[in-house]
Amino acid sequence: MKAVQYREVGAAPEVVGIPEPEVGPGEVLLKVTAAGVCHSDFAVMSMPAEQLRFPLPLTLGHEGVGVVAELGAGTTGFEVGDAVAVYGPWGCGACAKCAEGKENYCLRASRLGIFPPGLGAPGAMAPYMVVDDPRHLVPLGDLDPVRTVPLTDAGLTPYHAVKRSLPKLLPGSTAVVIGTGGLGHVAIQILRAMTAARVVALDVSEEKLELARQVGAHHAVLSNDEAPEAVRRMTGGVGAELVLDFVGAKPTVALAGAMAAVEADVTIVGIGGGALPVGFGSLAYEATVTAPYWGSRAELGEVLALAHAGAVEVHVETYGIDEAPKAYERLHAGKVKGRAVILPQE
Ligand code: NAD
Ligand code: ZN
Ligand code: ZN
């Protein structure tokens, strides 16, 4: 079968032929319907060899949906033909964090060599993939698979980031979304669906700001040195109770800190190498800075429930498997509007 692989440190992804996987005891074989393209793949593909914790080649794709094609010996809970979404941040299933469904924060995954599909284990950018355990599947129901696949990361990650700050997002509050790409344009919709906060979007391109307005941002402003002042003006000098930074680079974390209100949450989701110092006088009083990773199994169910309720609509560009390298190029160039999705059966 064809697969989109990262094969050599520093090289671009390639479409190659690989054997179809076989399903082992307790596992699930999925016929993949769709796989999302996430900016984090560039973070992995720009790591020097000594930082990579898994061997290459790697089949990419950590956002996946599909149909159950085969159940391994003893696998229960799903039937052949069920449409499912893959929960990506696989953990051990047994530690204290996994017991809470927070496999994204598994205490043993690293020691046991457990990696998410597409980020160490073979991912979703191939016609078939193996899911290690049925607990990593959530039923899709009648959701459209292509528009839903990004919710497994571009939905789950912002959902988790917003949910932890909900008590601060009272009516009259302000939430800023920096970077309105794959994650950011979903974050705006989650904020609108779950809070009464004023939502301000920041991006570097007018096209992305247009998408931000279209999906519900009250204000969309260019991301530059003047943005903190613009946010202060909109908020009567108060600043934003939540700043979500989906870029995480040096300039954006500085903007995020500069627009934070007293007791705000500054949540750095982007893997852009920036860091925001915390110390008396460097931020508004009692502002909290955090860098979360993905979300819990329960939260993926909640995100899909939001989609069932019609509260989030992902904007997607679709590509056949042979065009996947082009999708990565467009994402790298900042040209993708919403999320690029690969259709491995086409
Ligand atoms: P994306 O490329 O789709 O979106 C990034 C957006 O940021 C684009 O719209 C781009 O125009 C905008 N941007 C770039 N520079 C900017 C600046 N200086 N100011 C404002 N906007 C700017 O990427 P994505 O797939 O949505 O991922 C976003 C980030 O989140 C990436 O760094 C990715 O690695 C990271 N990520 C983190 C997690 C996590 O669990 N922490 C999960 C998924 C993705
Ligand atoms: Zn991702
Ligand atoms: Zn665990």
Short mmCIF file of C-alpha atoms and ligand atoms in Angstrom, two decimals:
data_model
loop_
_atom_site.label_atom_id
_atom_site.label_comp_id
_atom_site.label_asym_id
_atom_site.label_seq_id
_atom_site.Cartn_x
_atom_site.Cartn_y
_atom_site.Cartn_z
CA MET A 1 0.00 0.00 0.00
CA LYS A 2 1.03 3.65 -0.35
CA ALA A 3 2.11 5.61 2.73
CA VAL A 4 3.25 9.17 3.40
CA GLN A 5 6.53 8.81 5.24
CA TYR A 6 9.20 10.90 6.87
CA ARG A 7 12.20 8.79 5.89
CA GLU A 8 15.39 10.74 6.48
CA VAL A 9 16.30 13.47 8.97
CA GLY A 10 15.77 16.84 7.31
CA ALA A 11 14.11 15.43 4.17
CA ALA A 12 10.60 16.27 2.94
CA PRO A 13 7.80 13.68 3.34
CA GLU A 14 7.54 11.12 0.53
CA VAL A 15 4.89 8.76 -0.80
CA VAL A 16 6.27 5.21 -0.85
CA GLY A 17 5.04 1.61 -1.08
CA ILE A 18 4.99 -0.41 2.18
CA PRO A 19 3.43 -3.76 3.18
CA GLU A 20 -0.11 -3.72 4.57
CA PRO A 21 0.01 -4.02 8.36
CA GLU A 22 -1.19 -7.11 10.21
CA VAL A 23 -3.38 -6.81 13.25
CA GLY A 24 -2.14 -8.41 16.48
CA PRO A 25 -4.05 -9.64 19.55
CA GLY A 26 -6.04 -6.85 21.24
CA GLU A 27 -5.46 -4.46 18.34
CA VAL A 28 -7.74 -2.93 15.72
CA LEU A 29 -7.06 -2.59 11.98
CA LEU A 30 -8.59 0.57 10.53
CA LYS A 31 -9.29 1.34 6.91
CA VAL A 32 -8.33 5.01 7.04
CA THR A 33 -10.88 7.45 5.61
CA ALA A 34 -8.99 10.67 6.32
CA ALA A 35 -5.83 11.96 7.99
CA GLY A 36 -5.16 15.58 9.04
CA VAL A 37 -1.92 17.47 8.40
CA CYS A 38 -0.64 19.22 11.55
CA HIS A 39 2.06 21.86 11.86
CA SER A 40 3.68 19.78 14.64
CA ASP A 41 4.99 17.41 11.96
CA PHE A 42 7.43 20.17 11.01
CA ALA A 43 8.64 20.30 14.61
CA VAL A 44 9.41 16.57 14.36
CA MET A 45 10.91 16.85 10.88
CA SER A 46 13.24 19.64 11.96
CA MET A 47 14.69 17.73 14.93
CA PRO A 48 18.33 16.72 14.63
CA ALA A 49 18.93 12.94 14.60
CA GLU A 50 20.05 12.86 18.25
CA GLN A 51 16.72 14.35 19.41
CA LEU A 52 14.50 11.88 17.52
CA ARG A 53 13.35 9.27 20.03
CA PHE A 54 12.09 6.75 17.44
CA PRO A 55 13.56 5.17 14.31
CA LEU A 56 12.79 6.28 10.73
CA PRO A 57 11.01 5.76 8.41
CA LEU A 58 7.85 7.05 10.08
CA THR A 59 4.40 6.90 8.48
CA LEU A 60 2.96 10.36 9.24
CA GLY A 61 -0.55 11.34 10.35
CA HIS A 62 -1.49 11.84 14.01
CA GLU A 63 -5.06 12.86 13.17
CA GLY A 64 -6.96 9.84 11.85
CA VAL A 65 -10.50 8.57 11.26
CA GLY A 66 -11.51 5.35 9.60
CA VAL A 67 -13.68 2.27 9.56
CA VAL A 68 -12.90 -0.85 11.58
CA ALA A 69 -11.60 -3.39 9.03
CA GLU A 70 -10.50 -6.23 11.32
CA LEU A 71 -10.36 -6.99 15.03
CA GLY A 72 -7.30 -8.72 16.47
CA ALA A 73 -7.72 -11.86 18.59
CA GLY A 74 -9.64 -11.01 21.76
CA THR A 75 -10.41 -7.40 20.77
CA THR A 76 -13.84 -6.30 21.96
CA GLY A 77 -15.91 -3.12 22.02
CA PHE A 78 -16.22 -2.44 18.27
CA GLU A 79 -17.55 -4.26 15.22
CA VAL A 80 -16.11 -4.47 11.72
CA GLY A 81 -17.62 -1.54 9.77
CA ASP A 82 -17.85 0.91 12.70
CA ALA A 83 -16.77 4.47 11.85
CA VAL A 84 -14.32 5.74 14.46
CA ALA A 85 -11.93 8.56 15.32
CA VAL A 86 -8.48 7.77 16.74
CA TYR A 87 -7.45 9.25 20.09
CA GLY A 88 -3.82 10.06 19.31
CA PRO A 89 -1.86 10.59 22.53
CA TRP A 90 -1.48 6.93 23.40
CA GLY A 91 -0.39 6.11 26.93
CA CYS A 92 0.13 2.95 28.97
CA GLY A 93 -3.50 2.78 30.11
CA ALA A 94 -2.54 1.88 33.67
CA CYS A 95 -0.71 4.78 35.38
CA ALA A 96 -2.47 7.41 37.52
CA LYS A 97 -2.84 9.88 34.62
CA CYS A 98 -4.08 7.21 32.21
CA ALA A 99 -6.57 6.06 34.87
CA GLU A 100 -8.09 9.55 34.59
CA GLY A 101 -8.16 9.24 30.79
CA LYS A 102 -5.31 11.76 30.54
CA GLU A 103 -3.14 9.54 28.35
CA ASN A 104 -1.62 12.74 26.91
CA TYR A 105 0.16 13.01 30.28
CA CYS A 106 0.96 9.28 30.70
CA LEU A 107 3.67 8.88 33.32
CA ARG A 108 5.21 5.82 31.66
CA ALA A 109 4.81 6.24 27.88
CA SER A 110 8.31 7.54 27.40
CA ARG A 111 9.91 4.79 29.52
CA LEU A 112 7.87 2.09 27.78
CA GLY A 113 8.57 3.49 24.30
CA ILE A 114 4.88 4.16 23.59
CA PHE A 115 4.43 6.81 20.86
CA PRO A 116 1.34 8.34 19.24
CA PRO A 117 0.53 7.15 15.72
CA GLY A 118 2.27 9.45 13.24
CA LEU A 119 4.63 10.70 15.96
CA GLY A 120 6.62 7.51 16.49
CA ALA A 121 4.16 4.68 15.77
CA PRO A 122 2.91 4.19 12.17
CA GLY A 123 0.30 6.90 11.51
CA ALA A 124 -2.86 7.52 9.53
CA MET A 125 -1.42 8.64 6.17
CA ALA A 126 -1.86 5.22 4.58
CA PRO A 127 -4.91 3.19 3.51
CA TYR A 128 -4.62 1.02 6.66
CA MET A 129 -3.34 1.62 10.18
CA VAL A 130 -3.18 -0.42 13.36
CA VAL A 131 -4.62 1.04 16.56
CA ASP A 132 -2.99 -0.58 19.60
CA ASP A 133 -6.13 -0.74 21.75
CA PRO A 134 -9.88 -0.14 21.22
CA ARG A 135 -9.82 2.36 24.13
CA HIS A 136 -8.07 4.70 21.68
CA LEU A 137 -11.15 4.82 19.45
CA VAL A 138 -14.22 7.02 19.74
CA PRO A 139 -17.36 6.29 17.65
CA LEU A 140 -17.92 8.89 14.93
CA GLY A 141 -21.65 8.27 14.55
CA ASP A 142 -23.00 10.21 11.60
CA LEU A 143 -20.32 12.93 11.68
CA ASP A 144 -18.68 13.62 8.33
CA PRO A 145 -15.27 11.89 8.65
CA VAL A 146 -13.32 14.38 6.49
CA ARG A 147 -14.51 17.45 8.40
CA THR A 148 -14.21 15.65 11.72
CA VAL A 149 -10.69 14.22 11.47
CA PRO A 150 -9.00 17.52 12.46
CA LEU A 151 -10.99 17.54 15.69
CA THR A 152 -8.78 14.71 17.03
CA ASP A 153 -5.95 17.24 17.46
CA ALA A 154 -6.84 20.66 15.99
CA GLY A 155 -10.09 20.38 18.00
CA LEU A 156 -9.01 18.42 21.07
CA THR A 157 -5.92 20.53 21.83
CA PRO A 158 -7.69 23.92 21.82
CA TYR A 159 -10.69 22.36 23.59
CA HIS A 160 -8.49 21.26 26.47
CA ALA A 161 -6.77 24.66 26.53
CA VAL A 162 -10.09 26.54 26.65
CA LYS A 163 -11.78 24.20 29.13
CA ARG A 164 -9.15 24.68 31.82
CA SER A 165 -9.74 28.47 31.70
CA LEU A 166 -13.55 28.44 31.55
CA PRO A 167 -14.01 29.89 35.09
CA LYS A 168 -12.15 33.02 33.92
CA LEU A 169 -14.19 33.48 30.76
CA LEU A 170 -17.20 35.21 32.31
CA PRO A 171 -19.44 37.59 30.36
CA GLY A 172 -17.44 40.76 29.74
CA SER A 173 -14.14 38.89 29.55
CA THR A 174 -11.82 38.68 26.53
CA ALA A 175 -10.02 35.73 24.95
CA VAL A 176 -7.27 36.24 22.38
CA VAL A 177 -6.36 33.60 19.80
CA ILE A 178 -2.89 34.12 18.29
CA GLY A 179 -2.51 32.17 15.00
CA THR A 180 -5.81 31.31 13.32
CA GLY A 181 -4.65 28.28 11.32
CA GLY A 182 -5.71 24.67 11.88
CA LEU A 183 -5.94 24.85 15.69
CA GLY A 184 -6.73 28.54 15.95
CA HIS A 185 -9.79 28.60 13.70
CA VAL A 186 -11.29 25.76 15.74
CA ALA A 187 -10.34 27.49 19.02
CA ILE A 188 -12.39 30.55 18.00
CA GLN A 189 -15.46 28.37 17.47
CA ILE A 190 -14.97 26.52 20.77
CA LEU A 191 -14.69 29.85 22.59
CA ARG A 192 -17.87 31.12 20.93
CA ALA A 193 -19.75 27.89 21.69
CA MET A 194 -18.69 27.58 25.34
CA THR A 195 -18.25 31.15 26.60
CA ALA A 196 -19.64 34.65 26.40
CA ALA A 197 -16.13 36.09 26.06
CA ARG A 198 -15.22 38.64 23.42
CA VAL A 199 -12.94 36.77 21.00
CA VAL A 200 -10.02 38.59 19.39
CA ALA A 201 -8.00 36.81 16.67
CA LEU A 202 -4.45 37.69 15.66
CA ASP A 203 -2.63 36.50 12.56
CA VAL A 204 -0.07 37.77 10.10
CA SER A 205 -2.16 37.42 6.95
CA GLU A 206 -5.35 39.22 5.97
CA GLU A 207 -6.71 35.96 4.52
CA LYS A 208 -6.39 34.17 7.87
CA LEU A 209 -8.02 37.13 9.63
CA GLU A 210 -10.92 36.85 7.20
CA LEU A 211 -11.33 33.17 8.12
CA ALA A 212 -11.19 34.16 11.80
CA ARG A 213 -14.07 36.62 11.35
CA GLN A 214 -16.00 34.07 9.32
CA VAL A 215 -15.81 31.46 12.11
CA GLY A 216 -16.88 33.88 14.80
CA ALA A 217 -14.09 36.17 16.03
CA HIS A 218 -15.51 39.52 17.18
CA HIS A 219 -12.30 41.29 16.21
CA ALA A 220 -9.42 40.25 13.96
CA VAL A 221 -6.19 42.24 14.10
CA LEU A 222 -2.77 41.94 12.57
CA SER A 223 -0.21 40.29 14.82
CA ASN A 224 2.44 42.95 15.37
CA ASP A 225 3.90 45.14 18.12
CA GLU A 226 0.78 47.28 18.17
CA ALA A 227 -1.56 44.38 18.90
CA PRO A 228 -1.24 44.50 22.73
CA GLU A 229 -2.23 48.17 22.71
CA ALA A 230 -5.20 47.35 20.43
CA VAL A 231 -6.35 44.65 22.87
CA ARG A 232 -5.93 47.02 25.85
CA ARG A 233 -8.01 49.66 24.02
CA MET A 234 -10.81 47.16 23.28
CA THR A 235 -10.89 46.08 26.91
CA GLY A 236 -10.83 49.49 28.58
CA GLY A 237 -7.21 48.97 29.57
CA VAL A 238 -7.84 45.61 31.27
CA GLY A 239 -6.30 43.16 28.79
CA ALA A 240 -7.37 39.58 28.01
CA GLU A 241 -8.37 37.01 30.64
CA LEU A 242 -7.11 34.25 28.33
CA VAL A 243 -4.45 34.41 25.64
CA LEU A 244 -4.05 31.26 23.55
CA ASP A 245 -0.83 31.30 21.55
CA PHE A 246 -1.00 28.84 18.65
CA VAL A 247 2.38 29.97 17.32
CA GLY A 248 4.53 29.90 20.45
CA ALA A 249 7.43 31.75 18.84
CA LYS A 250 9.55 34.37 20.59
CA PRO A 251 7.59 37.37 19.24
CA THR A 252 4.15 35.85 19.87
CA VAL A 253 4.78 34.75 23.46
CA ALA A 254 5.97 38.33 24.14
CA LEU A 255 2.72 39.69 22.64
CA ALA A 256 0.74 37.16 24.68
CA GLY A 257 2.38 38.32 27.90
CA ALA A 258 1.90 41.99 27.04
CA MET A 259 -1.86 41.66 26.53
CA ALA A 260 -2.59 39.49 29.60
CA ALA A 261 -4.96 40.90 32.25
CA VAL A 262 -4.46 40.59 36.00
CA GLU A 263 -5.10 36.91 36.92
CA ALA A 264 -5.10 35.94 33.22
CA ASP A 265 -4.12 32.58 31.77
CA VAL A 266 -1.46 32.72 29.07
CA THR A 267 -1.55 29.35 27.34
CA ILE A 268 1.27 28.54 24.93
CA VAL A 269 0.15 25.77 22.60
CA GLY A 270 2.39 26.45 19.59
CA ILE A 271 5.75 24.73 19.38
CA GLY A 272 7.65 27.76 18.10
CA GLY A 273 10.55 27.68 20.55
CA GLY A 274 9.51 30.83 22.46
CA ALA A 275 9.49 31.13 26.26
CA LEU A 276 7.75 33.71 28.44
CA PRO A 277 9.57 34.67 31.65
CA VAL A 278 7.50 34.88 34.84
CA GLY A 279 8.65 37.14 37.63
CA PHE A 280 7.36 40.01 39.73
CA GLY A 281 6.63 42.92 37.41
CA SER A 282 7.24 41.04 34.15
CA LEU A 283 3.54 40.16 33.72
CA ALA A 284 0.23 41.44 35.11
CA TYR A 285 -0.29 40.38 38.74
CA GLU A 286 -1.01 36.69 39.21
CA ALA A 287 -1.06 35.88 35.50
CA THR A 288 -0.43 32.18 34.92
CA VAL A 289 1.65 30.81 32.04
CA THR A 290 1.27 27.22 30.90
CA ALA A 291 2.10 24.95 27.95
CA PRO A 292 -0.39 22.08 27.62
CA TYR A 293 -0.20 19.06 25.34
CA TRP A 294 -3.18 17.62 23.42
CA GLY A 295 -6.17 16.50 25.62
CA SER A 296 -7.77 13.59 27.46
CA ARG A 297 -9.85 10.71 26.11
CA ALA A 298 -12.97 12.11 27.76
CA GLU A 299 -12.30 15.50 26.18
CA LEU A 300 -12.17 13.95 22.68
CA GLY A 301 -15.69 12.64 23.33
CA GLU A 302 -16.72 16.15 24.43
CA VAL A 303 -15.26 17.73 21.28
CA LEU A 304 -17.14 15.27 19.09
CA ALA A 305 -20.30 16.07 21.07
CA LEU A 306 -19.74 19.76 20.25
CA ALA A 307 -19.46 18.79 16.58
CA HIS A 308 -22.68 16.73 16.84
CA ALA A 309 -24.37 19.83 18.26
CA GLY A 310 -23.27 21.77 15.17
CA ALA A 311 -21.07 24.15 17.18
CA VAL A 312 -17.80 23.61 15.29
CA GLU A 313 -17.20 23.39 11.60
CA VAL A 314 -13.67 22.74 10.45
CA HIS A 315 -12.60 24.32 7.18
CA VAL A 316 -10.75 21.69 5.18
CA GLU A 317 -8.70 21.39 1.99
CA THR A 318 -8.57 17.78 0.76
CA TYR A 319 -5.76 15.97 -1.04
CA GLY A 320 -5.32 12.46 -2.45
CA ILE A 321 -2.44 10.48 -0.96
CA ASP A 322 -0.07 11.29 -3.85
CA GLU A 323 -0.63 15.01 -3.24
CA ALA A 324 0.30 14.82 0.45
CA PRO A 325 3.78 16.32 -0.06
CA LYS A 326 2.09 19.31 -1.73
CA ALA A 327 -0.22 19.70 1.28
CA TYR A 328 2.86 19.85 3.55
CA GLU A 329 4.46 22.45 1.26
CA ARG A 330 1.35 24.62 1.37
CA LEU A 331 1.12 24.31 5.15
CA HIS A 332 4.77 25.26 5.50
CA ALA A 333 4.22 28.31 3.31
CA GLY A 334 1.26 29.40 5.49
CA LYS A 335 -1.15 28.91 2.57
CA VAL A 336 -3.58 26.36 4.04
CA LYS A 337 -6.91 27.88 5.04
CA GLY A 338 -8.18 25.80 7.98
CA ARG A 339 -6.82 22.23 7.90
CA ALA A 340 -5.33 20.14 5.08
CA VAL A 341 -6.75 16.60 5.07
CA ILE A 342 -5.30 13.61 3.19
CA LEU A 343 -7.68 10.98 1.78
CA PRO A 344 -5.54 7.80 1.74
CA GLN A 345 -8.05 5.80 -0.32
CA GLU A 346 -7.79 8.31 -3.23
P1 NAD B 1 -1.04 26.22 11.20
O1 NAD B 1 0.15 26.39 10.35
O2 NAD B 1 -2.28 25.65 10.61
O3 NAD B 1 -1.44 27.61 11.87
C1 NAD B 1 -0.52 28.53 12.37
C2 NAD B 1 -1.07 29.93 12.14
O4 NAD B 1 -0.24 30.87 12.79
C3 NAD B 1 -1.15 30.34 10.66
O5 NAD B 1 -2.43 30.84 10.37
C4 NAD B 1 -0.09 31.43 10.56
O6 NAD B 1 -0.41 32.42 9.60
C5 NAD B 1 -0.11 32.00 11.96
N1 NAD B 1 1.09 32.74 12.35
C6 NAD B 1 2.38 32.52 12.01
N2 NAD B 1 3.18 33.44 12.59
C7 NAD B 1 2.37 34.24 13.33
C8 NAD B 1 2.59 35.37 14.15
N3 NAD B 1 3.82 35.88 14.34
N4 NAD B 1 1.53 35.95 14.76
C9 NAD B 1 0.29 35.46 14.58
N5 NAD B 1 0.02 34.40 13.79
C10 NAD B 1 1.04 33.81 13.17
O7 NAD B 1 -0.56 25.33 12.44
P2 NAD B 1 -1.42 24.36 13.41
O8 NAD B 1 -1.39 22.99 12.85
O9 NAD B 1 -2.70 25.02 13.74
O10 NAD B 1 -0.49 24.33 14.72
C11 NAD B 1 -0.29 25.50 15.47
C12 NAD B 1 0.84 25.29 16.46
O11 NAD B 1 0.43 24.43 17.50
C13 NAD B 1 2.09 24.63 15.85
O12 NAD B 1 3.24 25.18 16.48
C14 NAD B 1 1.92 23.19 16.26
O13 NAD B 1 3.16 22.51 16.30
C15 NAD B 1 1.34 23.36 17.64
N6 NAD B 1 0.58 22.22 18.18
C16 NAD B 1 0.72 21.98 19.50
C17 NAD B 1 -0.02 20.99 20.10
C18 NAD B 1 0.08 20.76 21.58
O14 NAD B 1 -0.45 19.77 22.05
N7 NAD B 1 0.73 21.64 22.33
C19 NAD B 1 -0.91 20.22 19.33
C20 NAD B 1 -1.03 20.49 17.96
C21 NAD B 1 -0.28 21.52 17.40
ZN ZN B 2 -0.72 17.89 15.90
ZN ZN B 3 0.00 5.85 31.54
#
